[in-house]
PDB file of C-alpha atoms in Angstrom:
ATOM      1  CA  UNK A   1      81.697  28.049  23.921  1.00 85.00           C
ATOM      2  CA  UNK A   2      77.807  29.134  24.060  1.00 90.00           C
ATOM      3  CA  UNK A   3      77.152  32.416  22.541  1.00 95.00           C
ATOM      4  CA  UNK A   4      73.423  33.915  23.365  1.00 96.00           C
ATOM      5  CA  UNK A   5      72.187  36.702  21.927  1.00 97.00           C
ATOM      6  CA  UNK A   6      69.449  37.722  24.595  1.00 96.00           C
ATOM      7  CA  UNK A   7      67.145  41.373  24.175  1.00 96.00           C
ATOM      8  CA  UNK A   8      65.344  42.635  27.155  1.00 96.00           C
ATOM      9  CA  UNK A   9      61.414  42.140  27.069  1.00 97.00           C
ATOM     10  CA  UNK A  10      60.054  44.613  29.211  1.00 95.00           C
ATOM     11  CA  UNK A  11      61.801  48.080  30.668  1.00 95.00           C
ATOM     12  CA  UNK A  12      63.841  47.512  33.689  1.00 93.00           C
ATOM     13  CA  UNK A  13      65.134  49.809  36.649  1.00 92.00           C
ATOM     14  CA  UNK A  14      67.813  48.732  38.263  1.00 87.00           C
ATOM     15  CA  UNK A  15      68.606  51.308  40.418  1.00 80.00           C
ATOM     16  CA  UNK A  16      71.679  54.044  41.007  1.00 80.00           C
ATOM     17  CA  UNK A  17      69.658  55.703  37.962  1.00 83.00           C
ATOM     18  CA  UNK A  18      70.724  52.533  35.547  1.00 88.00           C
ATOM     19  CA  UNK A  19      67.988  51.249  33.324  1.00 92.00           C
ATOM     20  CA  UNK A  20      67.956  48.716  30.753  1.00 93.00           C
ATOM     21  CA  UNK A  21      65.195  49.458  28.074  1.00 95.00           C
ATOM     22  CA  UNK A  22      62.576  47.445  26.412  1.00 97.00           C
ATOM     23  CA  UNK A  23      64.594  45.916  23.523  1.00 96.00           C
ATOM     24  CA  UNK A  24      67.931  46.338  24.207  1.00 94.00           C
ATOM     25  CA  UNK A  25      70.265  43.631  23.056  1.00 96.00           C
ATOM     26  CA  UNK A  26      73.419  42.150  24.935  1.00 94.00           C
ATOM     27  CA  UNK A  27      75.743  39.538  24.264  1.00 95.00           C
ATOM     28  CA  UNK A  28      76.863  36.580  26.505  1.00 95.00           C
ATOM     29  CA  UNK A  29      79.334  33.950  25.463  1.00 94.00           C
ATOM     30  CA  UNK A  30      79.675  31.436  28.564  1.00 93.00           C
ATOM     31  CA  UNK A  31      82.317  29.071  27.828  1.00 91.00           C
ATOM     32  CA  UNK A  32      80.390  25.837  28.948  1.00 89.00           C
ATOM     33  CA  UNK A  33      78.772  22.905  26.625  1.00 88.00           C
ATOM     34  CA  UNK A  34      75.670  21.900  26.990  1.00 88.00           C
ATOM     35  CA  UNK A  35      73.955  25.295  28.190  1.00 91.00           C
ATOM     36  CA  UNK A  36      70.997  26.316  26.064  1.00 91.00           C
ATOM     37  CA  UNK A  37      68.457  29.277  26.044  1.00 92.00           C
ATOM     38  CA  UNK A  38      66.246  26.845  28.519  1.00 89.00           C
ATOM     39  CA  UNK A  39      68.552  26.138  31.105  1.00 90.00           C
ATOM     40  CA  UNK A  40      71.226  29.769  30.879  1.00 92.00           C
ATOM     41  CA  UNK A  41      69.536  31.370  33.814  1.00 90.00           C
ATOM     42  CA  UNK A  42      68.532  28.756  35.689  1.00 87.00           C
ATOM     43  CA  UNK A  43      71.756  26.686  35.559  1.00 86.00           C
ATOM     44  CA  UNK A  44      73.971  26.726  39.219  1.00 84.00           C
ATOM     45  CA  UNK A  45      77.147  26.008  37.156  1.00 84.00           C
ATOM     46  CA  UNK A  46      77.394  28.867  34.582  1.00 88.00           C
ATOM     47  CA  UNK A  47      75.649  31.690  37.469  1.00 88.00           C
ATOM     48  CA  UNK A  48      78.910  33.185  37.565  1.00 90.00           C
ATOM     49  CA  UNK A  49      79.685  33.722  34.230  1.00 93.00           C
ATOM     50  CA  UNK A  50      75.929  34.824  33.621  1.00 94.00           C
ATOM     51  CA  UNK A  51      76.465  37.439  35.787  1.00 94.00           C
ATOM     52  CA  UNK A  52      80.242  38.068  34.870  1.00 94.00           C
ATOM     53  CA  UNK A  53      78.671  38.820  31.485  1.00 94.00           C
ATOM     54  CA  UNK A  54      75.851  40.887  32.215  1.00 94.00           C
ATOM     55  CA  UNK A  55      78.268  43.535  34.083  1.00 93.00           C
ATOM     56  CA  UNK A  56      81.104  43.250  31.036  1.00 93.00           C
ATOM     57  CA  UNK A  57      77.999  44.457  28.933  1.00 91.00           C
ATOM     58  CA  UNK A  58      77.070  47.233  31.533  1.00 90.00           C
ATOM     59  CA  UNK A  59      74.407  45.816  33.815  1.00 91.00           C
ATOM     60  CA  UNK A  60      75.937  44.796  36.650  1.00 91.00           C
ATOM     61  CA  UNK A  61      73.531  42.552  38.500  1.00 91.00           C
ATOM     62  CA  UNK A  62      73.610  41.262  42.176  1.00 91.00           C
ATOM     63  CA  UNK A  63      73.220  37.471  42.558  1.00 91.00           C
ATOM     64  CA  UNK A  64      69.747  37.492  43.516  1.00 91.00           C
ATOM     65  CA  UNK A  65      68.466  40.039  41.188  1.00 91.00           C
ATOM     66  CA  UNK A  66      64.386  39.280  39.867  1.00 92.00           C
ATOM     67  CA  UNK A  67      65.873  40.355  36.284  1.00 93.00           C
ATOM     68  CA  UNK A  68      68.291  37.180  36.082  1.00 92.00           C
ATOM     69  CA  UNK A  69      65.263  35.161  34.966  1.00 90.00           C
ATOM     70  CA  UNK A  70      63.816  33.452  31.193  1.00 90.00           C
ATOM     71  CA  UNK A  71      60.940  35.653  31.400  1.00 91.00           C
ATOM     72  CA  UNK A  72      62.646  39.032  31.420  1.00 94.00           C
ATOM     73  CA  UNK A  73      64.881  37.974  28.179  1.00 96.00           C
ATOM     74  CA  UNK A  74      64.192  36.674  24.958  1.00 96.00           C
ATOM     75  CA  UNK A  75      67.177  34.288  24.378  1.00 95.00           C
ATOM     76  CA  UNK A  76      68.775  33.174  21.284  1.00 96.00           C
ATOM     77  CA  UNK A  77      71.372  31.081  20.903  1.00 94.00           C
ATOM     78  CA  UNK A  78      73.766  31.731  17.905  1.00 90.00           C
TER      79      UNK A  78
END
């Protein structure tokens, strides 16, 4: 199991009055090998789970959401 510790870069609005600010950190464990911080957003197989644990940590995202890329996230793997 993967375990990234990602923290938003930038303020985002997401909409229904949710917001995720500048510098808040979340948590996602995907259980997958060989997923890194280079390939977690952009990989087809783990998608689901990316998502799955964005909304366990309160920022439920739709599929094709702009924020569900590298650039928005600074990702760490621990």
């Amino acid at each position: 199991m993967a375990i990234f510790e990602l923290t938003a870069t930038k303020q985002m609005v997401l909409g229904n009055g949710m917001i995720v600010d500048k510098g808040m950190p979340l948590t996602l464990n995907i259980p997958m090998h060989g997923i890194t911080p280079y390939n977690l957003m952009n990989n087809s197989r783990c998608r689901d789970q990316v998502l799955q644990q964005f909304a366990m940590n309160g920022v439920p995202l739709p599929p094709n959401s702009p924020y569900l890329n590298p650039g928005c996230w600074n990702i760490k793997m621990r």
